[in-house]
Amino acid sequence: MDITEVPVSNDNKGKKNEYKKPKNKSVTKERNAVEPKLEPKLEPKLEASETAFPPTFSVSEIKNKQRRHHMFMKFKQEKSKLKLQVKKKKKKEREALGDKAPPKEVPKTIENQRVYDETTVDPEDEEIAFDEGTDEFSAYFNGLTNPKVLITTSDRPRGRTVRFCEQLATVVPNAHVYYRRGLALKKIIPQCVARNFTYLMVINEDRKMPNGLVLCHLPDGPTAHFKISSVRLRKEMKRRGKDPTEHSPEVILNNFTTRLGHSIGRLFAALFPQDPQFVGRQVATFHNQRDFIFFRFHRYIFKNEKKVGIQELGPRFTLKLRSLQKGTFDSKFGEYEWVLKRHEMDACRRKFQI
């Protein structure tokens, strides 16, 4: 008798039939009543303009640079539109309320959140008035001395520095430009005093660019050292006016509020004669903001009783005070009134020195 083997798969081995047909029909009815029917949920359709991103999505997660820039600009536009709508709504509410409208909110800036400085100058203080009447610059403001300025450079100056000195000489009246010729400042100062110069201005350069200014008041000081940046000559400026005339300009000093700032402001003011010639309509401005001193030179014209037009003449530059020294220039044995310590003084962004 022959016996044939039937192959059996391992998958079905040991498995029981999971579903057994119920004997009674009542069981099937009860199961259908207990188990609810699952209906497919319909997701809301998104318009083409909307973006389907999770709530914690960040634009920086997009790896494609062009797509990331496109999405960032899109979010920025939506934010500005929303801001404009809120602004228009507030404007309409203010117009509707009229005089009963609440006062406008003052935006928070670094300037109006400035940390109070104990050395802030009060113009009505008697001590300040006494100091102004007896300091080194009192003779200029009383009309007893006329400023005479010598402008020089570091050794072997390049063309840009030389042109900058020549343009400064057209801004400051009675200023003369002399080349250094390798002389030390300690030898130049006695020669300046002998020729009745009241100021020595030295322009230093680095990599063919002006980068420093030493301003020394003669004959007894003080001496201030500044860092120069953002220098733009007249040819580099757009929509500039014609070259300045020889008239003495008016001087505007802004935001020199502390005792140190008061000294620096008087140091700049004594560079110019104290009887400006209004016929020339020229203004030299020293604007202090966050301890950076911005210099601008303008010519103005009265268009009518209410409107005034201004035209920048140049040059323009920015100064940052590095040190203030008593007496004339002496880098080794000089006594310093104030020295910039960047890591200590610039630790708080809302505290300013000038």
Tab-separated table of C-alpha atoms in Angstrom:
chain	number	residue	atom	x	y	z
A	1	MET	CA	0.000	0.000	0.000
A	2	ASP	CA	1.513	3.365	-1.072
A	3	ILE	CA	1.344	6.408	1.316
A	4	THR	CA	1.733	9.973	-0.017
A	5	GLU	CA	2.740	12.901	2.246
A	6	VAL	CA	0.733	16.134	2.070
A	7	PRO	CA	2.832	19.329	2.724
A	8	VAL	CA	1.567	21.581	5.521
A	9	SER	CA	2.577	25.333	5.680
A	10	ASN	CA	4.118	26.617	8.908
A	11	ASP	CA	1.971	29.776	8.814
A	12	ASN	CA	-1.263	27.932	9.365
A	13	LYS	CA	0.261	25.480	11.822
A	14	GLY	CA	-1.049	25.845	15.355
A	15	LYS	CA	-3.549	28.604	14.411
A	16	LYS	CA	-7.202	28.315	15.148
A	17	ASN	CA	-9.951	29.809	13.143
A	18	GLU	CA	-10.371	33.275	14.626
A	19	TYR	CA	-13.892	33.853	13.378
A	20	LYS	CA	-16.584	31.376	14.043
A	21	LYS	CA	-19.983	31.732	12.578
A	22	PRO	CA	-22.467	32.400	15.325
A	23	LYS	CA	-25.153	29.861	15.700
A	24	ASN	CA	-27.919	32.293	16.603
A	25	LYS	CA	-28.874	35.380	14.580
A	26	SER	CA	-29.742	37.322	17.768
A	27	VAL	CA	-26.028	37.504	18.691
A	28	THR	CA	-25.186	39.294	15.462
A	29	LYS	CA	-27.916	41.877	16.061
A	30	GLU	CA	-26.600	42.628	19.564
A	31	ARG	CA	-23.015	43.020	18.261
A	32	ASN	CA	-24.158	45.495	15.585
A	33	ALA	CA	-26.077	47.496	18.189
A	34	VAL	CA	-23.094	47.740	20.569
A	35	GLU	CA	-20.431	48.598	17.981
A	36	PRO	CA	-21.056	52.101	16.542
A	37	LYS	CA	-20.506	52.719	12.881
A	38	LEU	CA	-17.280	54.666	12.156
A	39	GLU	CA	-17.888	57.358	9.596
A	40	PRO	CA	-14.918	59.017	7.824
A	41	LYS	CA	-14.163	62.554	9.095
A	42	LEU	CA	-14.122	65.305	6.498
A	43	GLU	CA	-11.140	67.665	6.974
A	44	PRO	CA	-11.782	71.341	6.199
A	45	LYS	CA	-10.499	72.393	2.813
A	46	LEU	CA	-7.692	74.988	2.881
A	47	GLU	CA	-7.657	77.818	0.453
A	48	ALA	CA	-4.678	78.379	-1.814
A	49	SER	CA	-3.518	81.452	0.163
A	50	GLU	CA	-3.527	79.631	3.551
A	51	THR	CA	-0.594	77.542	4.723
A	52	ALA	CA	-1.133	74.225	6.516
A	53	PHE	CA	1.604	74.165	9.165
A	54	PRO	CA	1.532	72.855	12.711
A	55	PRO	CA	1.137	75.489	15.462
A	56	THR	CA	4.757	75.117	16.607
A	57	PHE	CA	6.152	75.600	13.096
A	58	SER	CA	9.134	77.905	12.554
A	59	VAL	CA	10.273	79.329	9.236
A	60	SER	CA	13.854	78.455	10.080
A	61	GLU	CA	12.942	74.766	9.794
A	62	ILE	CA	12.511	75.107	6.019
A	63	LYS	CA	15.707	73.873	4.418
A	64	ASN	CA	15.149	75.353	0.970
A	65	LYS	CA	16.605	78.859	0.980
A	66	GLN	CA	14.262	80.370	-1.631
A	67	ARG	CA	11.181	78.814	-0.056
A	68	ARG	CA	12.296	79.973	3.411
A	69	HIS	CA	12.802	83.554	2.176
A	70	HIS	CA	9.422	83.499	0.420
A	71	MET	CA	7.615	82.314	3.560
A	72	PHE	CA	9.426	84.841	5.745
A	73	MET	CA	8.446	87.734	3.464
A	74	LYS	CA	4.876	86.452	3.405
A	75	PHE	CA	4.653	86.328	7.214
A	76	LYS	CA	6.221	89.786	7.393
A	77	GLN	CA	3.629	91.248	5.016
A	78	GLU	CA	0.771	89.680	6.976
A	79	LYS	CA	2.186	91.102	10.202
A	80	SER	CA	2.505	94.603	8.735
A	81	LYS	CA	-1.056	94.434	7.368
A	82	LEU	CA	-2.390	93.472	10.787
A	83	LYS	CA	-0.407	96.267	12.403
A	84	LEU	CA	-1.773	98.788	9.916
A	85	GLN	CA	-5.347	97.644	10.564
A	86	VAL	CA	-4.911	98.088	14.327
A	87	LYS	CA	-3.417	101.530	13.744
A	88	LYS	CA	-6.341	102.639	11.551
A	89	LYS	CA	-8.823	101.291	14.088
A	90	LYS	CA	-7.189	103.257	16.911
A	91	LYS	CA	-7.154	106.385	14.756
A	92	LYS	CA	-10.888	106.108	14.083
A	93	GLU	CA	-11.570	105.608	17.791
A	94	ARG	CA	-9.541	108.697	18.669
A	95	GLU	CA	-11.400	110.775	16.067
A	96	ALA	CA	-14.748	109.533	17.409
A	97	LEU	CA	-13.837	110.316	21.045
A	98	GLY	CA	-12.317	113.712	20.216
A	99	ASP	CA	-11.017	115.491	23.317
A	100	LYS	CA	-11.921	112.544	25.526
A	101	ALA	CA	-9.481	110.270	23.709
A	102	PRO	CA	-6.743	108.772	25.903
A	103	PRO	CA	-3.180	110.088	25.395
A	104	LYS	CA	-0.975	108.353	22.848
A	105	GLU	CA	1.338	105.651	24.091
A	106	VAL	CA	5.001	106.609	24.048
A	107	PRO	CA	7.094	103.852	22.413
A	108	LYS	CA	9.878	102.404	24.517
A	109	THR	CA	13.358	103.164	23.196
A	110	ILE	CA	16.853	102.827	24.610
A	111	GLU	CA	17.051	106.612	24.896
A	112	ASN	CA	13.908	107.174	26.997
A	113	GLN	CA	14.688	104.067	29.085
A	114	ARG	CA	18.149	105.441	29.878
A	115	VAL	CA	19.579	104.746	33.323
A	116	TYR	CA	19.809	107.979	35.315
A	117	ASP	CA	23.345	109.326	35.681
A	118	GLU	CA	24.320	111.202	38.838
A	119	THR	CA	26.561	113.559	36.847
A	120	THR	CA	23.721	114.903	34.695
A	121	VAL	CA	24.167	118.651	34.240
A	122	ASP	CA	21.495	121.117	35.347
A	123	PRO	CA	21.910	124.347	33.315
A	124	GLU	CA	20.584	126.443	36.226
A	125	ASP	CA	23.110	125.039	38.712
A	126	GLU	CA	25.382	127.709	40.223
A	127	GLU	CA	28.347	125.335	40.401
A	128	ILE	CA	28.089	124.612	36.658
A	129	ALA	CA	27.879	128.326	35.884
A	130	PHE	CA	30.986	128.980	37.996
A	131	ASP	CA	32.908	126.189	36.231
A	132	GLU	CA	31.943	127.563	32.821
A	133	GLY	CA	33.199	131.010	33.789
A	134	THR	CA	36.608	129.747	34.956
A	135	ASP	CA	37.500	126.804	32.692
A	136	GLU	CA	39.915	126.730	29.730
A	137	PHE	CA	37.219	127.698	27.204
A	138	SER	CA	35.711	130.723	28.971
A	139	ALA	CA	37.867	133.166	26.957
A	140	TYR	CA	36.298	131.921	23.689
A	141	PHE	CA	32.712	132.356	24.870
A	142	ASN	CA	33.484	135.812	26.316
A	143	GLY	CA	34.900	136.962	22.978
A	144	LEU	CA	38.449	137.491	24.280
A	145	THR	CA	40.091	134.809	22.085
A	146	ASN	CA	39.507	133.775	18.475
A	147	PRO	CA	40.182	130.111	17.625
A	148	LYS	CA	43.061	129.218	15.325
A	149	VAL	CA	43.314	125.535	14.382
A	150	LEU	CA	46.202	123.497	12.968
A	151	ILE	CA	45.207	120.277	11.184
A	152	THR	CA	47.832	117.609	10.522
A	153	THR	CA	47.978	113.872	9.890
A	154	SER	CA	49.982	110.815	10.805
A	155	ASP	CA	53.220	110.074	8.958
A	156	ARG	CA	52.949	109.491	5.197
A	157	PRO	CA	49.192	109.982	4.792
A	158	ARG	CA	47.311	108.581	1.818
A	159	GLY	CA	45.155	110.565	-0.558
A	160	ARG	CA	41.829	109.952	1.190
A	161	THR	CA	43.142	111.200	4.535
A	162	VAL	CA	44.659	114.297	2.894
A	163	ARG	CA	41.358	115.144	1.171
A	164	PHE	CA	39.503	114.642	4.448
A	165	CYS	CA	41.818	117.146	6.183
A	166	GLU	CA	41.375	119.677	3.370
A	167	GLN	CA	37.578	119.425	3.609
A	168	LEU	CA	37.708	119.803	7.400
A	169	ALA	CA	39.655	123.031	6.894
A	170	THR	CA	36.732	124.431	4.852
A	171	VAL	CA	34.299	123.589	7.676
A	172	VAL	CA	36.295	125.022	10.601
A	173	PRO	CA	37.074	128.747	10.132
A	174	ASN	CA	40.700	129.883	10.468
A	175	ALA	CA	42.030	126.326	10.080
A	176	HIS	CA	45.376	125.527	8.434
A	177	VAL	CA	46.576	122.171	7.100
A	178	TYR	CA	50.247	121.230	7.558
A	179	TYR	CA	51.989	117.996	6.722
A	180	ARG	CA	53.592	116.137	9.638
A	181	ARG	CA	57.008	115.328	8.085
A	182	GLY	CA	57.843	112.778	10.769
A	183	LEU	CA	57.808	115.166	13.734
A	184	ALA	CA	56.672	113.966	17.158
A	185	LEU	CA	53.613	115.627	18.678
A	186	LYS	CA	55.646	116.803	21.681
A	187	LYS	CA	57.798	118.855	19.277
A	188	ILE	CA	54.820	120.137	17.286
A	189	ILE	CA	52.909	121.463	20.331
A	190	PRO	CA	55.519	124.104	21.376
A	191	GLN	CA	55.720	125.329	17.777
A	192	CYS	CA	51.908	125.657	17.651
A	193	VAL	CA	51.878	127.627	20.925
A	194	ALA	CA	54.612	129.946	19.603
A	195	ARG	CA	52.500	130.667	16.479
A	196	ASN	CA	49.340	131.394	18.524
A	197	PHE	CA	47.402	128.275	17.528
A	198	THR	CA	44.621	127.398	19.976
A	199	TYR	CA	43.909	123.848	18.731
A	200	LEU	CA	45.895	120.951	17.314
A	201	MET	CA	43.898	118.386	15.355
A	202	VAL	CA	45.661	115.163	14.302
A	203	ILE	CA	43.971	112.719	11.893
A	204	ASN	CA	45.337	109.167	12.130
A	205	GLU	CA	44.788	106.505	9.487
A	206	ASP	CA	44.865	102.738	9.157
A	207	ARG	CA	44.794	100.852	5.842
A	208	LYS	CA	44.462	104.114	3.900
A	209	MET	CA	41.325	105.092	5.870
A	210	PRO	CA	40.972	107.758	8.616
A	211	ASN	CA	40.399	105.939	11.893
A	212	GLY	CA	41.403	108.297	14.741
A	213	LEU	CA	41.243	111.926	15.842
A	214	VAL	CA	43.355	113.607	18.531
A	215	LEU	CA	41.960	117.012	19.510
A	216	CYS	CA	44.335	118.983	21.738
A	217	HIS	CA	43.450	122.379	23.192
A	218	LEU	CA	46.440	124.710	23.516
A	219	PRO	CA	48.320	125.722	25.555
A	220	ASP	CA	46.995	123.953	28.700
A	221	GLY	CA	44.746	121.196	27.401
A	222	PRO	CA	42.567	119.146	27.707
A	223	THR	CA	43.216	116.494	25.025
A	224	ALA	CA	40.543	114.160	23.678
A	225	HIS	CA	41.101	111.015	21.629
A	226	PHE	CA	38.289	109.791	19.359
A	227	LYS	CA	37.754	106.887	17.029
A	228	ILE	CA	36.531	107.956	13.556
A	229	SER	CA	34.191	105.801	11.485
A	230	SER	CA	31.731	106.153	8.594
A	231	VAL	CA	33.739	108.865	6.857
A	232	ARG	CA	32.133	110.141	3.661
A	233	LEU	CA	33.740	112.840	1.568
A	234	ARG	CA	31.837	115.310	-0.571
A	235	LYS	CA	32.227	113.420	-3.823
A	236	GLU	CA	30.816	110.278	-2.208
A	237	MET	CA	27.587	111.985	-1.112
A	238	LYS	CA	24.416	112.115	-3.171
A	239	ARG	CA	22.464	115.337	-3.645
A	240	ARG	CA	25.114	117.429	-1.981
A	241	GLY	CA	25.180	121.187	-2.302
A	242	LYS	CA	27.897	123.458	-3.558
A	243	ASP	CA	31.121	123.875	-1.620
A	244	PRO	CA	30.744	125.843	1.650
A	245	THR	CA	31.557	129.524	1.782
A	246	GLU	CA	33.985	131.245	4.155
A	247	HIS	CA	31.210	132.434	6.487
A	248	SER	CA	31.398	131.327	10.123
A	249	PRO	CA	28.759	128.618	10.654
A	250	GLU	CA	26.291	128.195	13.460
A	251	VAL	CA	26.997	125.332	15.881
A	252	ILE	CA	24.377	122.929	17.286
A	253	LEU	CA	25.214	120.564	20.167
A	254	ASN	CA	22.635	117.860	20.976
A	255	ASN	CA	22.349	115.552	24.007
A	256	PHE	CA	25.589	116.403	25.813
A	257	THR	CA	23.952	116.042	29.226
A	258	THR	CA	26.535	114.647	31.695
A	259	ARG	CA	29.580	116.423	33.118
A	260	LEU	CA	31.796	114.527	30.694
A	261	GLY	CA	29.474	115.343	27.796
A	262	HIS	CA	29.381	118.988	28.872
A	263	SER	CA	33.202	119.165	28.688
A	264	ILE	CA	33.266	117.493	25.265
A	265	GLY	CA	30.561	119.834	23.974
A	266	ARG	CA	32.480	122.926	25.054
A	267	LEU	CA	35.626	121.452	23.475
A	268	PHE	CA	33.813	121.236	20.125
A	269	ALA	CA	32.084	124.620	20.491
A	270	ALA	CA	35.401	126.426	21.071
A	271	LEU	CA	36.597	125.279	17.627
A	272	PHE	CA	34.255	127.800	15.988
A	273	PRO	CA	33.947	131.587	16.425
A	274	GLN	CA	31.120	132.578	18.773
A	275	ASP	CA	29.732	135.226	16.388
A	276	PRO	CA	28.225	133.174	13.504
A	277	GLN	CA	27.553	134.908	10.206
A	278	PHE	CA	23.906	134.194	9.475
A	279	VAL	CA	24.263	135.422	5.902
A	280	GLY	CA	26.074	132.187	5.003
A	281	ARG	CA	23.158	130.020	6.304
A	282	GLN	CA	25.538	127.216	7.308
A	283	VAL	CA	25.164	124.929	10.329
A	284	ALA	CA	27.626	122.474	11.914
A	285	THR	CA	25.863	119.848	14.045
A	286	PHE	CA	27.362	117.551	16.693
A	287	HIS	CA	24.621	115.090	17.655
A	288	ASN	CA	25.291	112.655	20.515
A	289	GLN	CA	23.242	109.459	20.496
A	290	ARG	CA	24.175	106.415	22.601
A	291	ASP	CA	27.708	107.827	23.082
A	292	PHE	CA	28.279	108.107	19.325
A	293	ILE	CA	28.807	111.690	18.091
A	294	PHE	CA	27.502	112.276	14.561
A	295	PHE	CA	28.840	115.273	12.645
A	296	ARG	CA	26.836	116.881	9.819
A	297	PHE	CA	27.321	120.133	7.897
A	298	HIS	CA	24.266	121.731	6.228
A	299	ARG	CA	23.099	124.819	4.422
A	300	TYR	CA	19.498	125.918	5.009
A	301	ILE	CA	17.058	128.173	3.143
A	302	PHE	CA	13.681	129.560	4.166
A	303	LYS	CA	11.108	128.584	1.533
A	304	ASN	CA	8.253	130.418	3.245
A	305	GLU	CA	7.107	131.291	6.755
A	306	LYS	CA	6.583	127.642	7.721
A	307	LYS	CA	8.913	125.516	5.557
A	308	VAL	CA	12.695	125.325	5.643
A	309	GLY	CA	14.870	123.388	3.197
A	310	ILE	CA	18.277	121.940	4.132
A	311	GLN	CA	21.078	120.655	1.942
A	312	GLU	CA	24.036	118.655	3.229
A	313	LEU	CA	27.428	119.988	2.213
A	314	GLY	CA	29.761	117.387	3.730
A	315	PRO	CA	31.931	115.824	4.912
A	316	ARG	CA	30.209	113.558	7.408
A	317	PHE	CA	31.701	111.244	10.015
A	318	THR	CA	31.044	109.560	13.379
A	319	LEU	CA	33.141	109.905	16.538
A	320	LYS	CA	33.472	107.617	19.560
A	321	LEU	CA	35.284	108.986	22.618
A	322	ARG	CA	38.230	106.859	23.774
A	323	SER	CA	39.863	109.031	26.426
A	324	LEU	CA	39.998	112.538	27.881
A	325	GLN	CA	43.368	113.680	29.208
A	326	LYS	CA	44.318	116.659	31.345
A	327	GLY	CA	46.901	118.975	29.817
A	328	THR	CA	48.422	118.579	26.373
A	329	PHE	CA	49.159	115.293	24.650
A	330	ASP	CA	51.364	112.965	26.700
A	331	SER	CA	50.848	109.256	26.136
A	332	LYS	CA	53.317	108.068	28.815
A	333	PHE	CA	52.997	110.375	31.812
A	334	GLY	CA	49.691	112.123	31.116
A	335	GLU	CA	46.881	112.250	33.684
A	336	TYR	CA	43.608	110.958	32.328
A	337	GLU	CA	40.220	112.285	33.444
A	338	TRP	CA	38.277	109.523	31.690
A	339	VAL	CA	39.190	106.345	29.788
A	340	LEU	CA	36.770	104.053	27.980
A	341	LYS	CA	36.641	100.590	29.562
A	342	ARG	CA	34.495	98.804	27.059
A	343	HIS	CA	33.726	95.583	28.943
A	344	GLU	CA	32.718	97.460	32.107
A	345	MET	CA	30.988	100.546	30.710
A	346	ASP	CA	29.222	98.906	27.757
A	347	ALA	CA	27.803	96.034	29.832
A	348	CYS	CA	24.429	97.812	30.201
A	349	ARG	CA	22.910	99.029	26.945
A	350	ARG	CA	20.801	101.673	28.708
A	351	LYS	CA	23.658	103.401	30.477
A	352	PHE	CA	25.555	106.139	28.619
A	353	GLN	CA	28.605	108.207	29.551
A	354	ILE	CA	28.120	111.343	27.438
